[in-house]
Coordinates of C-alpha atoms in Angstrom, one line a residue:
X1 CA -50.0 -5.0 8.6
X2 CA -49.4 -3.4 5.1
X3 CA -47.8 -5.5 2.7
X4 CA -46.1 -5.6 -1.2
X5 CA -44.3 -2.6 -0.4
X6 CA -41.2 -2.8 -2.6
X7 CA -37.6 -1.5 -3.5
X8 CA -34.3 -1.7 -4.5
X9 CA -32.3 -0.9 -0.9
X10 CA -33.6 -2.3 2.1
X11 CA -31.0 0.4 4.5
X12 CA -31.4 -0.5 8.4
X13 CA -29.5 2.5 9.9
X14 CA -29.1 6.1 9.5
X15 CA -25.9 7.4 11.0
X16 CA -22.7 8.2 9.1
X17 CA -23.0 5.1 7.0
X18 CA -26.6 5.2 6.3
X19 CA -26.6 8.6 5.3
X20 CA -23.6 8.4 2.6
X21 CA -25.3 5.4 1.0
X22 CA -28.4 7.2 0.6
X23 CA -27.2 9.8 -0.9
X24 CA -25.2 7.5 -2.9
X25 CA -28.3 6.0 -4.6
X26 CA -30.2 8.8 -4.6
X27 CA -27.9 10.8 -6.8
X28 CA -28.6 8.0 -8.9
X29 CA -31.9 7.5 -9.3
X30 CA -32.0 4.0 -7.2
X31 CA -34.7 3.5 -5.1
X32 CA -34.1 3.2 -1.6
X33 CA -35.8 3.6 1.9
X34 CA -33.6 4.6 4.6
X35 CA -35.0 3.6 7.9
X36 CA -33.5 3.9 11.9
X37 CA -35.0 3.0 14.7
X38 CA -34.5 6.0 16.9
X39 CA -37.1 8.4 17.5
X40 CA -34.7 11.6 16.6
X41 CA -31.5 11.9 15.0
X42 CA -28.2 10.7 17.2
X43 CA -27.3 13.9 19.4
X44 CA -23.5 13.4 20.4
X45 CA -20.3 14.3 19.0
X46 CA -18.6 10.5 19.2
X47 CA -17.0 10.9 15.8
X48 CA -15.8 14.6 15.5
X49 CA -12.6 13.8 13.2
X50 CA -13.1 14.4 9.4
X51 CA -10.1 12.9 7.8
X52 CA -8.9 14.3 4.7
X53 CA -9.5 11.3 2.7
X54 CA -13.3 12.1 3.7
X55 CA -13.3 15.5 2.5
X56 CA -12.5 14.1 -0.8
X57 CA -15.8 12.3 -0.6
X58 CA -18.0 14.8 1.1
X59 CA -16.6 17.6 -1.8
X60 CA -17.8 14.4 -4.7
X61 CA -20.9 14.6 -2.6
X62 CA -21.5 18.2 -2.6
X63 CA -21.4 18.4 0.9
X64 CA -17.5 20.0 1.7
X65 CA -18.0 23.5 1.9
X66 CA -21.1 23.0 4.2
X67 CA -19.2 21.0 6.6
X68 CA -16.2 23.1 6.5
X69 CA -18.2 26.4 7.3
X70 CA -20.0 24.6 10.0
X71 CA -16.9 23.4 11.8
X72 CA -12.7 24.1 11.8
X73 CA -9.1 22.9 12.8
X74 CA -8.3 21.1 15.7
X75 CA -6.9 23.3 17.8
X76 CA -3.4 22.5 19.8
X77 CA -2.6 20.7 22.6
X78 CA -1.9 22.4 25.6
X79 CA -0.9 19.6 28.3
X80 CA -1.1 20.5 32.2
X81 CA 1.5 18.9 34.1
X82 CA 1.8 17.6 37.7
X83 CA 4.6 20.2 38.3
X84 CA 2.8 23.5 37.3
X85 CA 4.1 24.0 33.8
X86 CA 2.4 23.8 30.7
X87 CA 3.4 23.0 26.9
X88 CA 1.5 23.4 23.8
X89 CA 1.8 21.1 20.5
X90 CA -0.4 20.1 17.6
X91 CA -2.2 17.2 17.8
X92 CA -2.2 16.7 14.4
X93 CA 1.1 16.3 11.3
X94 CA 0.3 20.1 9.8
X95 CA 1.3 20.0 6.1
X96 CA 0.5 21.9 3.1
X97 CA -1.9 21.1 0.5
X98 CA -0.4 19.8 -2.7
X99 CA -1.7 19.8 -6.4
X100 CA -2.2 15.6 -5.9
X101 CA -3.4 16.0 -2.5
X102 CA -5.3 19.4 -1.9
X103 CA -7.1 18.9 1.3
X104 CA -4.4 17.8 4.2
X105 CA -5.7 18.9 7.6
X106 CA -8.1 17.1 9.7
X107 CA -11.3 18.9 10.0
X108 CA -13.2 19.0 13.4
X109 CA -16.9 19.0 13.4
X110 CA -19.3 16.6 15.8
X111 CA -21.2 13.9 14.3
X112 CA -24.5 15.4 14.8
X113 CA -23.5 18.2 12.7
X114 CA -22.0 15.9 10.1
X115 CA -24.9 14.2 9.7
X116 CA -26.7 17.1 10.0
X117 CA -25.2 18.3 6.7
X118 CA -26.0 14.9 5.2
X119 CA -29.5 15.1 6.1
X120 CA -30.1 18.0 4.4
X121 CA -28.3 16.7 1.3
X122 CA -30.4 14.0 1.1
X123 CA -33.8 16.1 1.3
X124 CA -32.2 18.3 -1.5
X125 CA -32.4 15.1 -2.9
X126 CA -35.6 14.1 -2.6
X127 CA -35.2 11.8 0.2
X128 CA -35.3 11.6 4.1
X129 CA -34.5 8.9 6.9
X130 CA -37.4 7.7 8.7
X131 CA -37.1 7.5 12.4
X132 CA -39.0 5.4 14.7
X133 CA -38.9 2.6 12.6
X134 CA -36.9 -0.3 13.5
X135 CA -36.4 -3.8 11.4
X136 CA -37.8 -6.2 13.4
X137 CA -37.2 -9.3 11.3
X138 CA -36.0 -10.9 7.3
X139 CA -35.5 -13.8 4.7
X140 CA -33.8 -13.7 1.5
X141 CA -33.9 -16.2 -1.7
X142 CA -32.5 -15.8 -5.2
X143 CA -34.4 -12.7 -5.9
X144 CA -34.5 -10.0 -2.6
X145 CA -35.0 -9.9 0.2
X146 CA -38.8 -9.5 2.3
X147 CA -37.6 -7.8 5.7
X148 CA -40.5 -6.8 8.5
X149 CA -40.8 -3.4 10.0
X150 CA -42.0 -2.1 13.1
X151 CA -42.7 1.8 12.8
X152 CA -45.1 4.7 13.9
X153 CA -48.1 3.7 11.5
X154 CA -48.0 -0.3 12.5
X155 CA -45.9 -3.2 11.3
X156 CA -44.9 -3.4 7.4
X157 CA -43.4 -5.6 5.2
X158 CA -41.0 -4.8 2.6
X159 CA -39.6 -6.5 -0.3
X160 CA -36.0 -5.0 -1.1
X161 CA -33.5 -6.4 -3.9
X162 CA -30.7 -5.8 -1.1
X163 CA -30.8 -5.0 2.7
X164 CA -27.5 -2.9 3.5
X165 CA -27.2 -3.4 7.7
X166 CA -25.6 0.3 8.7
X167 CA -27.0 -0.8 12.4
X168 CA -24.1 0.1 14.8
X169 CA -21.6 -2.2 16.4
X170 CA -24.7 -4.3 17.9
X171 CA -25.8 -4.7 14.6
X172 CA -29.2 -6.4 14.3
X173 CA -28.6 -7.6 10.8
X174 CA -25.7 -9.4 11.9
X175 CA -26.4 -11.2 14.3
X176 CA -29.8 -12.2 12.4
X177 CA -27.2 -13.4 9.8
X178 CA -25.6 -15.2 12.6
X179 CA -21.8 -13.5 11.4
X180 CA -18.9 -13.5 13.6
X181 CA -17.7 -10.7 14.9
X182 CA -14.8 -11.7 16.4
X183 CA -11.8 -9.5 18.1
X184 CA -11.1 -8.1 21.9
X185 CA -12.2 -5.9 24.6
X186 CA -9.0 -3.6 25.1
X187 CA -9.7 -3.4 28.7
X188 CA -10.2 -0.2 28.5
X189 CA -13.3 1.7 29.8
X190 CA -14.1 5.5 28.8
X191 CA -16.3 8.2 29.1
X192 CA -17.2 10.9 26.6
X193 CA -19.5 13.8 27.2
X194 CA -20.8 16.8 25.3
X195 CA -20.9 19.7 27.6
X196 CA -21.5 23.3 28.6
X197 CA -18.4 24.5 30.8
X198 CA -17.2 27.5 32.5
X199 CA -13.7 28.3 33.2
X200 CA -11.1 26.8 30.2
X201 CA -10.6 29.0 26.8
X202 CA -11.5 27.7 23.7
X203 CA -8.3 28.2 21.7
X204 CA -6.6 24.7 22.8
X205 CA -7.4 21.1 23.8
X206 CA -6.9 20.9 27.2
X207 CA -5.2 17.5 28.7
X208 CA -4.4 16.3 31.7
X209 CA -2.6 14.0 33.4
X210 CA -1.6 12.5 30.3
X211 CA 0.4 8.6 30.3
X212 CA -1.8 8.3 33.6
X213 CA -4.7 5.7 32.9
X214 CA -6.1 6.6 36.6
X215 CA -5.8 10.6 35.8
X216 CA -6.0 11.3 32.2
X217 CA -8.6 13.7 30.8
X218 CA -9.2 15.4 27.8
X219 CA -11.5 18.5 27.5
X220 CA -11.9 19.9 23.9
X221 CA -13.9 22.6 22.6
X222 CA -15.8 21.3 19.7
X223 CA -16.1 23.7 16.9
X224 CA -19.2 24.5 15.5
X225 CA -21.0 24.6 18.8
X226 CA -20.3 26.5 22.8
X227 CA -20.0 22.9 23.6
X228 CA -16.8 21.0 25.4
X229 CA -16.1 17.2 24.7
X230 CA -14.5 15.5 27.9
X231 CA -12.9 12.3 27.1
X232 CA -11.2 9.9 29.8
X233 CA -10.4 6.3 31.0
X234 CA -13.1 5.2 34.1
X235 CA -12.9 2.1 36.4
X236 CA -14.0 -0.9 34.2
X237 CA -16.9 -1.1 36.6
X238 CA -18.9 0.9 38.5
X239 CA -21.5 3.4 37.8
X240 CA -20.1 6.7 37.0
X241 CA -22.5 10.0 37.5
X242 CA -22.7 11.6 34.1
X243 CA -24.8 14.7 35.4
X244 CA -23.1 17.9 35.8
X245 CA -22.3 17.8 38.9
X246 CA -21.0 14.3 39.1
X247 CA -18.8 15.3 35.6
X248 CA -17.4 18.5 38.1
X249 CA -16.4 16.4 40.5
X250 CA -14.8 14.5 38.1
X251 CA -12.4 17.5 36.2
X252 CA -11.9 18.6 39.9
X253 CA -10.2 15.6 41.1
X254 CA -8.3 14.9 38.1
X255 CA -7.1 18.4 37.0
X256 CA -7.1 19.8 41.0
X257 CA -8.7 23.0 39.8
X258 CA -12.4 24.1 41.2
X259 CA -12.8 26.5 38.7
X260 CA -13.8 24.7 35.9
X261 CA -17.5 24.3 36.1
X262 CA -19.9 22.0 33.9
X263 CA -23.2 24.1 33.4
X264 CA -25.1 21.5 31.5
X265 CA -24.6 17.7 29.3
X266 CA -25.9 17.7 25.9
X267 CA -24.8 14.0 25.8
X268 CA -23.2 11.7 27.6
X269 CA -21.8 8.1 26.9
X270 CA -19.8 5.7 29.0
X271 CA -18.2 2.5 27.0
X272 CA -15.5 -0.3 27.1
X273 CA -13.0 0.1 23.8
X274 CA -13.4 -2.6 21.4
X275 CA -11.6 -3.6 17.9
X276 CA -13.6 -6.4 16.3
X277 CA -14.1 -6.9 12.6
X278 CA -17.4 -9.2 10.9
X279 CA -15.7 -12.3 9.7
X280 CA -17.9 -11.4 6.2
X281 CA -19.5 -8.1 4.7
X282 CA -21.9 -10.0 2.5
X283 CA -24.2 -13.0 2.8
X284 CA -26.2 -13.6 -0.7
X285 CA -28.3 -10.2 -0.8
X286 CA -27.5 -8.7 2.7
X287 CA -24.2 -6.2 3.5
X288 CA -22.4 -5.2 6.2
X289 CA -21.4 -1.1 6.2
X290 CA -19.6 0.9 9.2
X291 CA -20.0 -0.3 12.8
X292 CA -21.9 -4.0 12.1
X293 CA -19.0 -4.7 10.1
X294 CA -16.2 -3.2 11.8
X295 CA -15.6 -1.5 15.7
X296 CA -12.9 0.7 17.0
X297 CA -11.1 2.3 19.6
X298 CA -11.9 6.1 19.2
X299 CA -8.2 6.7 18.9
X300 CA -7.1 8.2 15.6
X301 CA -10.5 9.5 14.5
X302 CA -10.8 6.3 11.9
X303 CA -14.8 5.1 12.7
X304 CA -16.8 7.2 10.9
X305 CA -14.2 7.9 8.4
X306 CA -14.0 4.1 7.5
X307 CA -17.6 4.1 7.7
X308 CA -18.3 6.7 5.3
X309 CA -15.9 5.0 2.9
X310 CA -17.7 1.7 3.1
X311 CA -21.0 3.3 2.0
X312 CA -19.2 5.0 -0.7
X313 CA -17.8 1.9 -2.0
X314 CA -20.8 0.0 -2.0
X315 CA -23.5 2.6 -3.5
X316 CA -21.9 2.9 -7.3
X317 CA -22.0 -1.2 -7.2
X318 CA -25.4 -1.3 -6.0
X319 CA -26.4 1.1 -8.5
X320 CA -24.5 -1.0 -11.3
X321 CA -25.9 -4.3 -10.8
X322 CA -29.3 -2.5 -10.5
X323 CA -28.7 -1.1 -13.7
X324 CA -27.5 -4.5 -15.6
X325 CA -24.2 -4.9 -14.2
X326 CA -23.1 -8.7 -13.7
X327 CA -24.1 -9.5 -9.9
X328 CA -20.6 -10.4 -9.1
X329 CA -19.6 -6.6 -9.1
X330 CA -20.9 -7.0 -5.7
X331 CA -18.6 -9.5 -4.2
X332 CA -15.4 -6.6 -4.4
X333 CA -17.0 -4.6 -1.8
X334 CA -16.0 -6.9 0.9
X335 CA -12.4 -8.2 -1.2
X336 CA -11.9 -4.0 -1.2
X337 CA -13.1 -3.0 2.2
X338 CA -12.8 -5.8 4.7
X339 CA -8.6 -5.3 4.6
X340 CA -8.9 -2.0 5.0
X341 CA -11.1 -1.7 8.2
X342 CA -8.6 -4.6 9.2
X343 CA -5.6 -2.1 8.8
X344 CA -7.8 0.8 10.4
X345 CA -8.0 -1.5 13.5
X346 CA -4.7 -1.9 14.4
X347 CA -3.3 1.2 13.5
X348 CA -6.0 2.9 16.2
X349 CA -5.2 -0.2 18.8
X350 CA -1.5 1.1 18.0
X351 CA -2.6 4.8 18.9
X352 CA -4.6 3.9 22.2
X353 CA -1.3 2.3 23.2
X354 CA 0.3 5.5 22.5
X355 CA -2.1 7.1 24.7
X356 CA -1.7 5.3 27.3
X357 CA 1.7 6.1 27.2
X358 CA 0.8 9.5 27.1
X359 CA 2.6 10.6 23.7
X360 CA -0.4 10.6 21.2
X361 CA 0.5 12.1 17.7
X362 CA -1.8 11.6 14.4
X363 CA 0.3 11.7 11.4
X364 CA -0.3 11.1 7.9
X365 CA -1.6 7.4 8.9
X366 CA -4.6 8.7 10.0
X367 CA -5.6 10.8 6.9
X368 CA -6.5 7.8 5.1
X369 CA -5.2 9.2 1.3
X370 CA -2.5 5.9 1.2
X371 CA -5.7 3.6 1.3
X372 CA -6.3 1.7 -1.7
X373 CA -7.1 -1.4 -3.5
X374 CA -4.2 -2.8 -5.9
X375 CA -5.0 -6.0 -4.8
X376 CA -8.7 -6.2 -6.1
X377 CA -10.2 -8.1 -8.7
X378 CA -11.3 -4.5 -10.1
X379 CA -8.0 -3.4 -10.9
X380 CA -6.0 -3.9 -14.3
X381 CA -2.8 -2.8 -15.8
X382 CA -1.7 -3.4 -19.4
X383 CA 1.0 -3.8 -18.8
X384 CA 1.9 -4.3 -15.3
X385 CA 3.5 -1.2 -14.0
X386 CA 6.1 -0.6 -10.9
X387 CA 7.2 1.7 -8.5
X388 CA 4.3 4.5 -9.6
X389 CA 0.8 5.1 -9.3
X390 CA -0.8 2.1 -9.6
X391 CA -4.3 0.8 -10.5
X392 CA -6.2 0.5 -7.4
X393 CA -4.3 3.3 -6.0
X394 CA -6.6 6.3 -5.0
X395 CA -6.7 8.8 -8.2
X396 CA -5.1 12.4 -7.4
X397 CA -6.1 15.2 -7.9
X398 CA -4.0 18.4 -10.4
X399 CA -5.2 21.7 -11.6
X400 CA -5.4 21.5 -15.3
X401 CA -6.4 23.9 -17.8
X402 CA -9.4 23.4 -20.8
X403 CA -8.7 23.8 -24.2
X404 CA -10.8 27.3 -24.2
X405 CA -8.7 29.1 -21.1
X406 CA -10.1 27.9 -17.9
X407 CA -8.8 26.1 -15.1
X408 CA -10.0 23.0 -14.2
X409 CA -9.1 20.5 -11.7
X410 CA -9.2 17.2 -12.0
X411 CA -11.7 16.5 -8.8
X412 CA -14.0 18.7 -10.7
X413 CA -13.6 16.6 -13.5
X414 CA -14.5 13.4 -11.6
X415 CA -17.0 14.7 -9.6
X416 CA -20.2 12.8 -9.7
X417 CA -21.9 9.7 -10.6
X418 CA -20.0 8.5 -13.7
X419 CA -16.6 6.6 -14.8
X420 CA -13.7 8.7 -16.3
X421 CA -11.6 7.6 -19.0
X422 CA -8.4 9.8 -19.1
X423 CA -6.4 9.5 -22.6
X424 CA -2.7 11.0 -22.2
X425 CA -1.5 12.3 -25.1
X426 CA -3.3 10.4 -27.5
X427 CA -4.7 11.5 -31.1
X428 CA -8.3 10.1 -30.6
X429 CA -10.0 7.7 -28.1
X430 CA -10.1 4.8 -29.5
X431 CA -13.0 4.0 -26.9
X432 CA -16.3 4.8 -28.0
X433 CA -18.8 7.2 -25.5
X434 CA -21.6 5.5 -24.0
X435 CA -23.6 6.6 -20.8
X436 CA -22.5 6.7 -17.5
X437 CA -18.5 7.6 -19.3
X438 CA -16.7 10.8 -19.3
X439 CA -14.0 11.1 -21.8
X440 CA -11.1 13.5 -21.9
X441 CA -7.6 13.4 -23.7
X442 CA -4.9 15.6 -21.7
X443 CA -2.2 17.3 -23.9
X444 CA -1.9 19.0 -27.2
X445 CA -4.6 18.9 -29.2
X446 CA -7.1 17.5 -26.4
X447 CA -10.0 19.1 -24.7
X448 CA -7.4 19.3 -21.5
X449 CA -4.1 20.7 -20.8
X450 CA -1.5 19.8 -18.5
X451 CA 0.5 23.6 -18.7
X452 CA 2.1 23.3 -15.1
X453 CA 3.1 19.6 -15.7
X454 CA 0.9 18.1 -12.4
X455 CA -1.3 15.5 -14.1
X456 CA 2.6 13.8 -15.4
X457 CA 3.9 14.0 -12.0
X458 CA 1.2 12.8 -10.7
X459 CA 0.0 10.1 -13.4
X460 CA 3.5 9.0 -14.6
X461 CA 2.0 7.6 -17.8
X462 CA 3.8 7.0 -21.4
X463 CA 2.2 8.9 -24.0
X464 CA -0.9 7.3 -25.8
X465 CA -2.2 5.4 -22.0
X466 CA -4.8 5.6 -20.6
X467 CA -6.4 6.0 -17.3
X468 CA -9.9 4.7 -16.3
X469 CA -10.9 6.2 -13.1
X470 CA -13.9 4.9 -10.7
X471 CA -17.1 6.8 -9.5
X472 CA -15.3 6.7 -6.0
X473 CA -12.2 8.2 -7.1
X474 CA -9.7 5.1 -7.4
X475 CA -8.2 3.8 -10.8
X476 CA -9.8 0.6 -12.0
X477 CA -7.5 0.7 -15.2
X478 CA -4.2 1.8 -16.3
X479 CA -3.8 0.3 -20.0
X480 CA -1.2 1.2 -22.8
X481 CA -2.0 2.1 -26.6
X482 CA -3.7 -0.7 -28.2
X483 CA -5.0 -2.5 -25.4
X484 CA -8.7 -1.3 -26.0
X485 CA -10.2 -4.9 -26.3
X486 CA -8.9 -5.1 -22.1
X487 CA -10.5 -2.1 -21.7
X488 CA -13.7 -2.8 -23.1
X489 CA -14.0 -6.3 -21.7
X490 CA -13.2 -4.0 -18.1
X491 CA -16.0 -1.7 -19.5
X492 CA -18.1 -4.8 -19.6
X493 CA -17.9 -6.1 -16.6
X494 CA -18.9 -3.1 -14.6
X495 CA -21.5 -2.4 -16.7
X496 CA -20.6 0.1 -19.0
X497 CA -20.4 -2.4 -22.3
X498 CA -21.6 -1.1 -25.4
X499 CA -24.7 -1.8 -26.9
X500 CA -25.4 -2.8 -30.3
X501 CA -27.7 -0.2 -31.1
X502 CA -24.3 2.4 -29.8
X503 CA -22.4 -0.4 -32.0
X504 CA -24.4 0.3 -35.4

């Protein structure tokens, strides 16, 4: 057994969740080791909805354009019904972009693509999942944690600072922490099947019998691939033939037509719908990310999104209190995220209700841009503000110009690893630089200008406030001229305090 191997982040898990935390600390220079106990990377499409809150994230991670050339839209519905006819619709609220909001359509692209994309991201930099390893075992104290591993060299132990469980909804870190996971079974049992069919076009997702739990199916081309998904209810027991000629038999005597052929299964899954969330996210140096924290009917396309967002949340804190930051940075990851995966449950049980009624449409709830976190311990106003963008609130975006004739916009601005202290209209900052803070002042005389008037519209601040805006894109601050002593005790706490050497 080798032993005294050490790091920061212990993370058990390396799907969607995994992944974006990885990438997360690597980006800054936190040491990590990223470990799953499959042999080869997860090979279906279960989550193939990329919401457009997610985009926001993957474009912070450098990772948009990749996933948008490697996948597209949704395509529309075309329903079959029982009496011949046939009507077409989108299956998803089409809107257009918007200065604030500039990416508004759900993207399509299976989740071994995704993670494909991520992987490579994460060699770029400098860093790579190891499969066939599997955590076997742990114990934490005050200072880390020493977890056990089983891989393809022998058994290993590890000493971490933090184990981050991104283990699926059959988590093994939670139930080693012995946390609840309480919720329902939604007594409803699906299939889903990545396939190679002959006989439906590609330019629409075909349904049928739809409102019809005994008859529905869904058969949509996935982009990025020559592959179909099928989707539909099953018997809530009984073993169902998932080869292709038991999955023929199956389209046959639900759509009536012979001529749609499966040639081959890439991947095949059948599963009973669950909504459960952990009754905690943390327990002293151990987290809960993506499925181990939170389950979910695949209606609405919120799993890996919510997942995603987790790991996002989490990494900059990690990386904080790594750096210096007071420990209890760490305890807002579970007051931010836990209500959120809480909401994300019942609006999909709300959607697979819809389904069953057979009139299914994703609006704007689904795109995830009205999550936010006004509530949290992270977010101050000075003073408290009403009925506008609100600290907390998710920061938007608006195309700006610099002071030497380019445009700019603000996403560009934010991108990366660091805070952002936005000063509107002001003569100077009266906050001093440090590292890890980007400083900008918007309007006349400032490095940024706000010609077409979208940072106001979007903002709504008073001249001389200021806006403090998070490494995952929300506002921790909103204060008014001459409240710099609550913005540097903010500062402080997240660990960006001033030094006395910066000081002198």
């Amino acid at each position: 057994m080798t032993q005294n191997s050490t790091t920061d982040v212990l993370i058990s898990g390396a799907g969607g969740a995994g992944l974006t935390l990885a990438i997360e600390l690597a980006r800054r220079g936190v040491s990590f080791r990223l470990i799953e106990k499959l042999d080869d990377p997860f090979r279906g499409s279960r989550g193939k909805g990329i919401q457009p809150r997610t985009q926001e994230v993957f474009d912070d991670l450098g990772i948009l354009d990749r996933i948008v050339a490697r996948g597209g839209a949704y395509p529309p519905q075309r329903e079959y019904r029982d009496d011949g006819s046939v009507s077409e619709s989108d299956a998803m609220l089409r809107q257009e972009p918007t200065p604030a909001e500039p990416y508004h359509l759900p993207l399509m692209l299976p989740q071994f693509l995704t993670e494909g994309v991520m992987r490579e991201r994460l060699i770029e930099l400098g860093h790579w999942p190891e499969f066939g390893c599997e955590l076997t075992g742990f114990e934490q104290d005050e200072t880390g944690v020493t977890a056990r591993l089983t891989g393809r060299s022998g058994e290993e132990t590890l000493r971490a600072k933090w184990l981050v469980g991104a283990d699926g909804g059959r988590s093994f870190v939670r139930h080693a922490l012995d946390i609840g996971f309480p919720g329902k079974t939604l007594g409803v049992r699906a299939i889903v099947a990545d396939v190679e069919l002959t006989g439906l076009d590609r330019d629409a997702w075909h349904r049928f019998g739809e409102g019809d739990m005994q008859r529905q199916l869904a058969l949509c081309p996935l982009a990025g691939t020559d592959l179909f998904q099928i989707q539909g209810p099953i018997p809530l027991d009984g073993e169902i033939d998932l080869s292709a000629a038991g999955l023929t038999a199956l389209i046959s005597e639900r759509t009536g037509r012979d001529d749609i052929v499966v040639q081959s299964v890439s991947w095949a899954s059948a599963f009973n719908m669950n909504a459960r969330l952990a009754d905690r996210y943390r327990l002293g140096r151990v987290f809960l990310v993506g499925d181990a924290a939170h389950t979910h009917p695949p209606t609405g396309g919120q799993g890996l999104n919510t997942s995603v967002q987790d790991a996002y949340n989490l990494g900059w804190k990690l990386a904080a209190v790594a750096a210096g930051a007071a420990d209890q940075l760490l305890d807002s990851y579970e007051e931010e995220r836990r209500p959120i995966a809480a909401a994300m449950l019942g609006l999909a049980t709300r959607l697979l209700d819809a389904l069953k009624r057979g009139d299914i449409r994703r609006g704007r709830e689904v795109h995830q841009l009205e999550i936010g976190y006004p509530e949290s311990s992270l977010a101050l106003e000075k003073p408290e503000r009403h009925g506008s963008l609100l600290a907390g609130d998710r920061a938007p975006d608006a195309p700006l110009t610099g002071a030497a004739g380019q445009p700019i916009r603000l996403f560009e601005m934010f991108k990366g690893v660091h805070w952002t202290l936005l000063c509107y209209e002001v003569g100077q900052a009266a906050v001093p630089p440090r590292p890890g803070l980007h400083i900008h002042r918007i309007g006349r005389g400032g490095d940024v200008i706000d010609e077409g008037g979208h940072f106001r519209a979007a903002y709504a601040l008073a001249p001389g406030e200021w806006v403090l805006v998070r490494p995952d894109g929300y506002i921790g601050a909103i204060v008014a001229s001459g409240e710099d002593s609550a913005l540097e005790t903010y500062l402080t706490t997240v660990g960006l305090g001033m030094v006395a050497d910066q000081q002198s």
